[in-house]
């Protein structure tokens, strides 16, 4: 069985490929920003300067498939494709959590979801509808901001956001005896080519994968994009499967990302 595989298909067609259930689903689904995708970004203007007028990216979507993304279908897929929770796991409300937490190794699954700040409560509520009763908000702190327009007139954002979603049991957790905070640094990554406008740094993806999985566990990304998540998972010794419907991203991922990891592994 391949350790890493990317399918040029919609995640709803997963049954065709017979992939195993996942310990972790990690995904950066479309934000559905529509024609405001480049708002507050200097790319909206020619050479990044509003004095030069609007660029060809003004009033444009990141991807023509954004408007077709269905969050409920996505969440249903995620709820179905995680491994079953063990009956003897530790629940969120267990009074003995703190007493026995260091002695009990959880095997429960979870998902990590990147999303816009405005989407946090929406995905929390949507997740609950599909069995994800608990969540941990994530904040990824950058040392730069893309919101440079009117930066001399207002506070600009330098963070991205996400959620850890899980069902009844606390998920598998590898903290190496140290506390892990929900605010993490967004590490600049030049180790791989940037193939996708919203590509996440490999070091950050590796860290998240290592926290919630063990070696040989399965990781699935339903909206894989550049396949950076699959690359990171394979580098950690996990098995990884992803779906990407855009042919150009699929081809680039296979050419630059997955081919490199296959050479490393074999």
mmCIF file of C-alpha atoms in Angstrom:
data_model
loop_
_atom_site.group_PDB
_atom_site.id
_atom_site.type_symbol
_atom_site.label_atom_id
_atom_site.label_comp_id
_atom_site.label_asym_id
_atom_site.label_seq_id
_atom_site.Cartn_x
_atom_site.Cartn_y
_atom_site.Cartn_z
ATOM 1 C CA UNK A 1 0.000 0.000 0.000
ATOM 2 C CA UNK A 2 1.267 3.466 -0.875
ATOM 3 C CA UNK A 3 2.265 5.666 2.028
ATOM 4 C CA UNK A 4 1.101 8.837 0.303
ATOM 5 C CA UNK A 5 -1.481 9.272 -2.442
ATOM 6 C CA UNK A 6 -3.319 12.210 -3.994
ATOM 7 C CA UNK A 7 -6.493 11.807 -6.048
ATOM 8 C CA UNK A 8 -7.643 14.259 -8.708
ATOM 9 C CA UNK A 9 -11.230 13.945 -7.577
ATOM 10 C CA UNK A 10 -13.837 15.293 -5.167
ATOM 11 C CA UNK A 11 -13.672 13.875 -1.647
ATOM 12 C CA UNK A 12 -17.275 12.709 -1.980
ATOM 13 C CA UNK A 13 -16.045 10.005 -4.340
ATOM 14 C CA UNK A 14 -13.799 8.494 -1.672
ATOM 15 C CA UNK A 15 -15.442 5.054 -1.764
ATOM 16 C CA UNK A 16 -13.968 4.432 -5.218
ATOM 17 C CA UNK A 17 -10.442 4.462 -3.793
ATOM 18 C CA UNK A 18 -10.910 2.268 -0.737
ATOM 19 C CA UNK A 19 -8.780 4.434 1.530
ATOM 20 C CA UNK A 20 -8.609 3.629 5.253
ATOM 21 C CA UNK A 21 -10.211 5.714 7.977
ATOM 22 C CA UNK A 22 -8.068 8.449 9.468
ATOM 23 C CA UNK A 23 -6.665 9.181 12.895
ATOM 24 C CA UNK A 24 -6.479 12.810 11.812
ATOM 25 C CA UNK A 25 -8.208 14.847 9.144
ATOM 26 C CA UNK A 26 -6.383 18.101 8.466
ATOM 27 C CA UNK A 27 -7.833 20.532 5.961
ATOM 28 C CA UNK A 28 -7.873 24.091 4.717
ATOM 29 C CA UNK A 29 -11.280 24.264 3.012
ATOM 30 C CA UNK A 30 -12.222 27.156 0.726
ATOM 31 C CA UNK A 31 -13.122 30.306 2.658
ATOM 32 C CA UNK A 32 -15.827 31.241 0.144
ATOM 33 C CA UNK A 33 -14.574 34.810 -0.007
ATOM 34 C CA UNK A 34 -15.900 35.198 -3.533
ATOM 35 C CA UNK A 35 -14.781 38.344 -5.346
ATOM 36 C CA UNK A 36 -13.287 39.759 -2.147
ATOM 37 C CA UNK A 37 -10.530 37.135 -2.062
ATOM 38 C CA UNK A 38 -7.801 39.767 -2.479
ATOM 39 C CA UNK A 39 -9.427 42.445 -0.323
ATOM 40 C CA UNK A 40 -6.904 44.249 1.927
ATOM 41 C CA UNK A 41 -4.146 42.542 -0.052
ATOM 42 C CA UNK A 42 -1.791 44.728 -2.104
ATOM 43 C CA UNK A 43 -2.249 42.335 -5.032
ATOM 44 C CA UNK A 44 -5.600 44.071 -5.607
ATOM 45 C CA UNK A 45 -3.607 46.949 -7.133
ATOM 46 C CA UNK A 46 -0.934 47.069 -9.825
ATOM 47 C CA UNK A 47 2.474 46.577 -8.239
ATOM 48 C CA UNK A 48 0.723 46.670 -4.858
ATOM 49 C CA UNK A 49 0.128 50.416 -4.982
ATOM 50 C CA UNK A 50 -3.391 51.847 -5.132
ATOM 51 C CA UNK A 51 -2.044 54.864 -7.002
ATOM 52 C CA UNK A 52 -1.486 52.582 -9.988
ATOM 53 C CA UNK A 53 -5.082 51.435 -10.193
ATOM 54 C CA UNK A 54 -6.575 47.996 -9.852
ATOM 55 C CA UNK A 55 -4.759 44.887 -11.036
ATOM 56 C CA UNK A 56 -6.201 41.910 -12.893
ATOM 57 C CA UNK A 57 -6.863 40.284 -9.501
ATOM 58 C CA UNK A 58 -9.303 42.968 -8.342
ATOM 59 C CA UNK A 59 -12.813 41.559 -7.862
ATOM 60 C CA UNK A 60 -11.528 38.052 -8.605
ATOM 61 C CA UNK A 61 -11.977 34.788 -6.736
ATOM 62 C CA UNK A 62 -9.028 32.701 -5.594
ATOM 63 C CA UNK A 63 -10.558 29.704 -7.347
ATOM 64 C CA UNK A 64 -13.549 29.241 -9.611
ATOM 65 C CA UNK A 65 -14.608 26.260 -7.477
ATOM 66 C CA UNK A 66 -14.963 28.247 -4.241
ATOM 67 C CA UNK A 67 -18.610 28.995 -4.809
ATOM 68 C CA UNK A 68 -19.327 25.283 -5.285
ATOM 69 C CA UNK A 69 -17.889 24.223 -1.935
ATOM 70 C CA UNK A 70 -20.489 22.791 0.456
ATOM 71 C CA UNK A 71 -19.315 22.954 4.092
ATOM 72 C CA UNK A 72 -22.017 20.538 5.296
ATOM 73 C CA UNK A 73 -20.932 17.881 2.779
ATOM 74 C CA UNK A 74 -17.344 18.442 3.826
ATOM 75 C CA UNK A 75 -18.164 18.016 7.509
ATOM 76 C CA UNK A 76 -20.214 14.898 6.819
ATOM 77 C CA UNK A 77 -17.244 13.356 5.014
ATOM 78 C CA UNK A 78 -14.953 14.171 7.916
ATOM 79 C CA UNK A 79 -17.311 12.686 10.490
ATOM 80 C CA UNK A 80 -17.565 9.459 8.464
ATOM 81 C CA UNK A 81 -13.871 9.034 7.654
ATOM 82 C CA UNK A 82 -12.368 9.248 11.126
ATOM 83 C CA UNK A 83 -11.606 6.007 12.960
ATOM 84 C CA UNK A 84 -14.075 5.016 15.665
ATOM 85 C CA UNK A 85 -13.461 6.305 19.139
ATOM 86 C CA UNK A 86 -12.326 3.676 21.675
ATOM 87 C CA UNK A 87 -14.863 2.873 24.367
ATOM 88 C CA UNK A 88 -12.281 3.174 27.124
ATOM 89 C CA UNK A 89 -11.041 6.619 26.148
ATOM 90 C CA UNK A 90 -11.075 9.628 28.462
ATOM 91 C CA UNK A 91 -14.039 11.937 27.977
ATOM 92 C CA UNK A 92 -13.928 15.712 28.108
ATOM 93 C CA UNK A 93 -16.040 15.803 31.253
ATOM 94 C CA UNK A 94 -14.312 12.960 33.090
ATOM 95 C CA UNK A 95 -13.523 14.147 36.612
ATOM 96 C CA UNK A 96 -10.419 11.964 36.590
ATOM 97 C CA UNK A 97 -8.910 13.571 33.486
ATOM 98 C CA UNK A 98 -6.212 15.521 35.270
ATOM 99 C CA UNK A 99 -5.427 12.674 37.661
ATOM 100 C CA UNK A 100 -4.959 9.956 35.076
ATOM 101 C CA UNK A 101 -4.259 11.982 31.949
ATOM 102 C CA UNK A 102 -0.513 11.412 32.032
ATOM 103 C CA UNK A 103 -1.003 7.648 32.382
ATOM 104 C CA UNK A 104 -3.647 7.086 29.732
ATOM 105 C CA UNK A 105 -2.772 7.078 26.025
ATOM 106 C CA UNK A 106 -5.813 8.132 24.070
ATOM 107 C CA UNK A 107 -6.509 6.630 20.659
ATOM 108 C CA UNK A 108 -9.448 8.871 19.772
ATOM 109 C CA UNK A 109 -9.318 10.761 16.440
ATOM 110 C CA UNK A 110 -9.842 14.435 15.658
ATOM 111 C CA UNK A 111 -9.732 16.944 12.844
ATOM 112 C CA UNK A 112 -7.757 20.153 12.433
ATOM 113 C CA UNK A 113 -9.471 22.791 10.353
ATOM 114 C CA UNK A 114 -8.007 26.075 9.093
ATOM 115 C CA UNK A 115 -10.615 28.789 8.642
ATOM 116 C CA UNK A 116 -11.199 32.520 8.627
ATOM 117 C CA UNK A 117 -11.918 34.250 11.933
ATOM 118 C CA UNK A 118 -15.475 34.960 10.757
ATOM 119 C CA UNK A 119 -16.012 31.229 10.152
ATOM 120 C CA UNK A 120 -15.007 29.971 13.583
ATOM 121 C CA UNK A 121 -18.469 29.933 15.149
ATOM 122 C CA UNK A 122 -20.037 28.644 11.951
ATOM 123 C CA UNK A 123 -17.762 25.593 11.880
ATOM 124 C CA UNK A 124 -18.181 25.042 15.615
ATOM 125 C CA UNK A 125 -21.961 24.891 15.151
ATOM 126 C CA UNK A 126 -21.711 22.842 11.953
ATOM 127 C CA UNK A 127 -19.293 20.440 13.590
ATOM 128 C CA UNK A 128 -21.688 19.867 16.469
ATOM 129 C CA UNK A 129 -24.386 18.863 13.996
ATOM 130 C CA UNK A 130 -22.083 16.117 12.731
ATOM 131 C CA UNK A 131 -21.016 14.788 16.112
ATOM 132 C CA UNK A 132 -18.042 17.025 16.907
ATOM 133 C CA UNK A 133 -19.179 18.076 20.361
ATOM 134 C CA UNK A 134 -15.923 19.698 21.451
ATOM 135 C CA UNK A 135 -13.459 22.158 20.001
ATOM 136 C CA UNK A 136 -10.221 23.986 20.706
ATOM 137 C CA UNK A 137 -9.678 27.302 18.886
ATOM 138 C CA UNK A 138 -6.286 27.795 17.253
ATOM 139 C CA UNK A 139 -4.450 31.018 16.486
ATOM 140 C CA UNK A 140 -1.425 31.085 14.186
ATOM 141 C CA UNK A 141 0.681 34.176 14.741
ATOM 142 C CA UNK A 142 2.652 35.627 11.826
ATOM 143 C CA UNK A 143 5.431 38.197 11.963
ATOM 144 C CA UNK A 144 3.945 39.911 8.895
ATOM 145 C CA UNK A 145 0.568 40.935 7.525
ATOM 146 C CA UNK A 146 -0.948 40.822 4.062
ATOM 147 C CA UNK A 147 -3.393 43.551 5.088
ATOM 148 C CA UNK A 148 -1.069 46.411 4.234
ATOM 149 C CA UNK A 149 -3.682 48.675 2.676
ATOM 150 C CA UNK A 150 -4.534 51.614 4.957
ATOM 151 C CA UNK A 151 -2.152 50.160 7.544
ATOM 152 C CA UNK A 152 -1.402 53.696 8.702
ATOM 153 C CA UNK A 153 -5.076 54.151 9.559
ATOM 154 C CA UNK A 154 -6.091 50.944 11.339
ATOM 155 C CA UNK A 155 -4.897 47.813 13.136
ATOM 156 C CA UNK A 156 -4.083 45.069 10.652
ATOM 157 C CA UNK A 157 -4.372 41.320 11.067
ATOM 158 C CA UNK A 158 -1.298 39.103 11.330
ATOM 159 C CA UNK A 159 -3.011 35.876 12.417
ATOM 160 C CA UNK A 160 -4.690 32.916 10.812
ATOM 161 C CA UNK A 161 -7.194 30.782 12.658
ATOM 162 C CA UNK A 162 -8.322 27.214 13.015
ATOM 163 C CA UNK A 163 -10.088 24.629 15.133
ATOM 164 C CA UNK A 164 -9.394 21.252 16.617
ATOM 165 C CA UNK A 165 -12.713 19.391 16.483
ATOM 166 C CA UNK A 166 -13.391 16.105 18.240
ATOM 167 C CA UNK A 167 -16.390 14.050 19.287
ATOM 168 C CA UNK A 168 -16.725 12.524 22.774
ATOM 169 C CA UNK A 169 -13.226 11.439 23.748
ATOM 170 C CA UNK A 170 -10.135 13.572 24.096
ATOM 171 C CA UNK A 171 -8.011 12.919 20.997
ATOM 172 C CA UNK A 172 -4.613 11.287 20.838
ATOM 173 C CA UNK A 173 -2.144 13.796 22.217
ATOM 174 C CA UNK A 174 1.643 13.778 21.993
ATOM 175 C CA UNK A 175 2.864 16.679 24.097
ATOM 176 C CA UNK A 176 6.202 15.210 25.250
ATOM 177 C CA UNK A 177 5.377 16.204 28.809
ATOM 178 C CA UNK A 178 5.004 19.884 28.004
ATOM 179 C CA UNK A 179 2.006 22.173 27.728
ATOM 180 C CA UNK A 180 0.994 23.058 24.180
ATOM 181 C CA UNK A 181 -0.637 26.445 23.747
ATOM 182 C CA UNK A 182 -3.381 27.165 21.248
ATOM 183 C CA UNK A 183 -1.479 30.182 19.925
ATOM 184 C CA UNK A 184 1.328 29.000 17.653
ATOM 185 C CA UNK A 185 3.944 30.733 15.547
ATOM 186 C CA UNK A 186 3.496 30.717 11.784
ATOM 187 C CA UNK A 187 6.996 29.719 10.698
ATOM 188 C CA UNK A 188 8.234 31.020 7.351
ATOM 189 C CA UNK A 189 8.899 28.032 5.102
ATOM 190 C CA UNK A 190 11.138 28.036 2.037
ATOM 191 C CA UNK A 191 11.805 24.294 2.023
ATOM 192 C CA UNK A 192 9.269 23.592 -0.742
ATOM 193 C CA UNK A 193 7.941 25.645 -3.681
ATOM 194 C CA UNK A 194 4.750 27.597 -3.152
ATOM 195 C CA UNK A 195 2.240 25.931 -5.436
ATOM 196 C CA UNK A 196 -0.994 27.270 -3.953
ATOM 197 C CA UNK A 197 -2.131 30.757 -2.826
ATOM 198 C CA UNK A 198 -3.127 29.505 0.641
ATOM 199 C CA UNK A 199 -0.392 26.908 1.132
ATOM 200 C CA UNK A 200 0.470 26.292 4.774
ATOM 201 C CA UNK A 201 4.065 26.015 6.074
ATOM 202 C CA UNK A 202 5.457 22.493 6.288
ATOM 203 C CA UNK A 203 6.899 22.992 9.827
ATOM 204 C CA UNK A 204 3.482 24.058 11.139
ATOM 205 C CA UNK A 205 1.713 21.142 9.459
ATOM 206 C CA UNK A 206 4.288 18.701 10.782
ATOM 207 C CA UNK A 207 3.858 20.018 14.305
ATOM 208 C CA UNK A 208 0.084 19.608 14.204
ATOM 209 C CA UNK A 209 0.328 16.128 12.710
ATOM 210 C CA UNK A 210 2.879 15.008 15.288
ATOM 211 C CA UNK A 211 0.682 16.221 18.153
ATOM 212 C CA UNK A 212 -2.397 14.228 17.151
ATOM 213 C CA UNK A 213 -0.984 11.105 15.480
ATOM 214 C CA UNK A 214 1.646 8.410 15.871
ATOM 215 C CA UNK A 215 3.852 6.875 13.195
ATOM 216 C CA UNK A 216 1.943 4.800 10.623
ATOM 217 C CA UNK A 217 -1.358 6.492 11.529
ATOM 218 C CA UNK A 218 -3.515 7.668 8.635
ATOM 219 C CA UNK A 219 -3.932 11.345 7.795
ATOM 220 C CA UNK A 220 -6.509 12.563 5.244
ATOM 221 C CA UNK A 221 -6.799 15.994 3.615
ATOM 222 C CA UNK A 222 -10.100 16.328 1.677
ATOM 223 C CA UNK A 223 -9.041 19.668 0.104
ATOM 224 C CA UNK A 224 -5.353 19.036 -0.424
ATOM 225 C CA UNK A 225 -4.363 21.909 -2.751
ATOM 226 C CA UNK A 226 -0.582 21.721 -3.065
ATOM 227 C CA UNK A 227 -0.532 18.497 -1.010
ATOM 228 C CA UNK A 228 1.745 20.157 1.547
ATOM 229 C CA UNK A 229 -0.211 18.393 4.303
ATOM 230 C CA UNK A 230 0.449 15.014 2.685
ATOM 231 C CA UNK A 231 4.107 15.899 2.298
ATOM 232 C CA UNK A 232 4.311 16.865 5.979
ATOM 233 C CA UNK A 233 2.512 13.688 7.061
ATOM 234 C CA UNK A 234 4.809 11.444 5.054
ATOM 235 C CA UNK A 235 7.850 13.227 6.467
ATOM 236 C CA UNK A 236 6.519 12.310 9.912
ATOM 237 C CA UNK A 237 6.154 8.649 8.981
ATOM 238 C CA UNK A 238 2.368 8.753 8.596
ATOM 239 C CA UNK A 239 0.262 7.382 5.763
ATOM 240 C CA UNK A 240 -1.493 10.200 3.928
ATOM 241 C CA UNK A 241 -4.317 10.494 1.411
ATOM 242 C CA UNK A 242 -5.733 13.604 -0.203
ATOM 243 C CA UNK A 243 -8.230 14.886 -2.743
ATOM 244 C CA UNK A 244 -7.778 17.855 -5.067
ATOM 245 C CA UNK A 245 -10.303 18.636 -7.809
ATOM 246 C CA UNK A 246 -8.272 21.335 -9.597
ATOM 247 C CA UNK A 247 -6.167 19.679 -12.289
ATOM 248 C CA UNK A 248 -3.407 22.297 -12.240
ATOM 249 C CA UNK A 249 -2.862 22.011 -8.477
ATOM 250 C CA UNK A 250 -3.011 18.215 -8.709
ATOM 251 C CA UNK A 251 -0.372 18.152 -11.438
ATOM 252 C CA UNK A 252 1.894 20.625 -9.651
ATOM 253 C CA UNK A 253 1.582 18.713 -6.400
ATOM 254 C CA UNK A 254 2.593 15.458 -8.066
ATOM 255 C CA UNK A 255 5.431 17.095 -9.948
ATOM 256 C CA UNK A 256 7.008 19.134 -7.177
ATOM 257 C CA UNK A 257 5.698 17.895 -3.833
ATOM 258 C CA UNK A 258 4.839 14.216 -3.976
ATOM 259 C CA UNK A 259 7.644 13.211 -6.305
ATOM 260 C CA UNK A 260 10.124 14.679 -3.850
ATOM 261 C CA UNK A 261 8.701 12.795 -0.903
ATOM 262 C CA UNK A 262 8.537 9.529 -2.865
ATOM 263 C CA UNK A 263 12.243 9.867 -3.668
ATOM 264 C CA UNK A 264 12.979 10.534 -0.005
ATOM 265 C CA UNK A 265 11.003 7.522 1.201
ATOM 266 C CA UNK A 266 12.073 5.012 -1.394
#
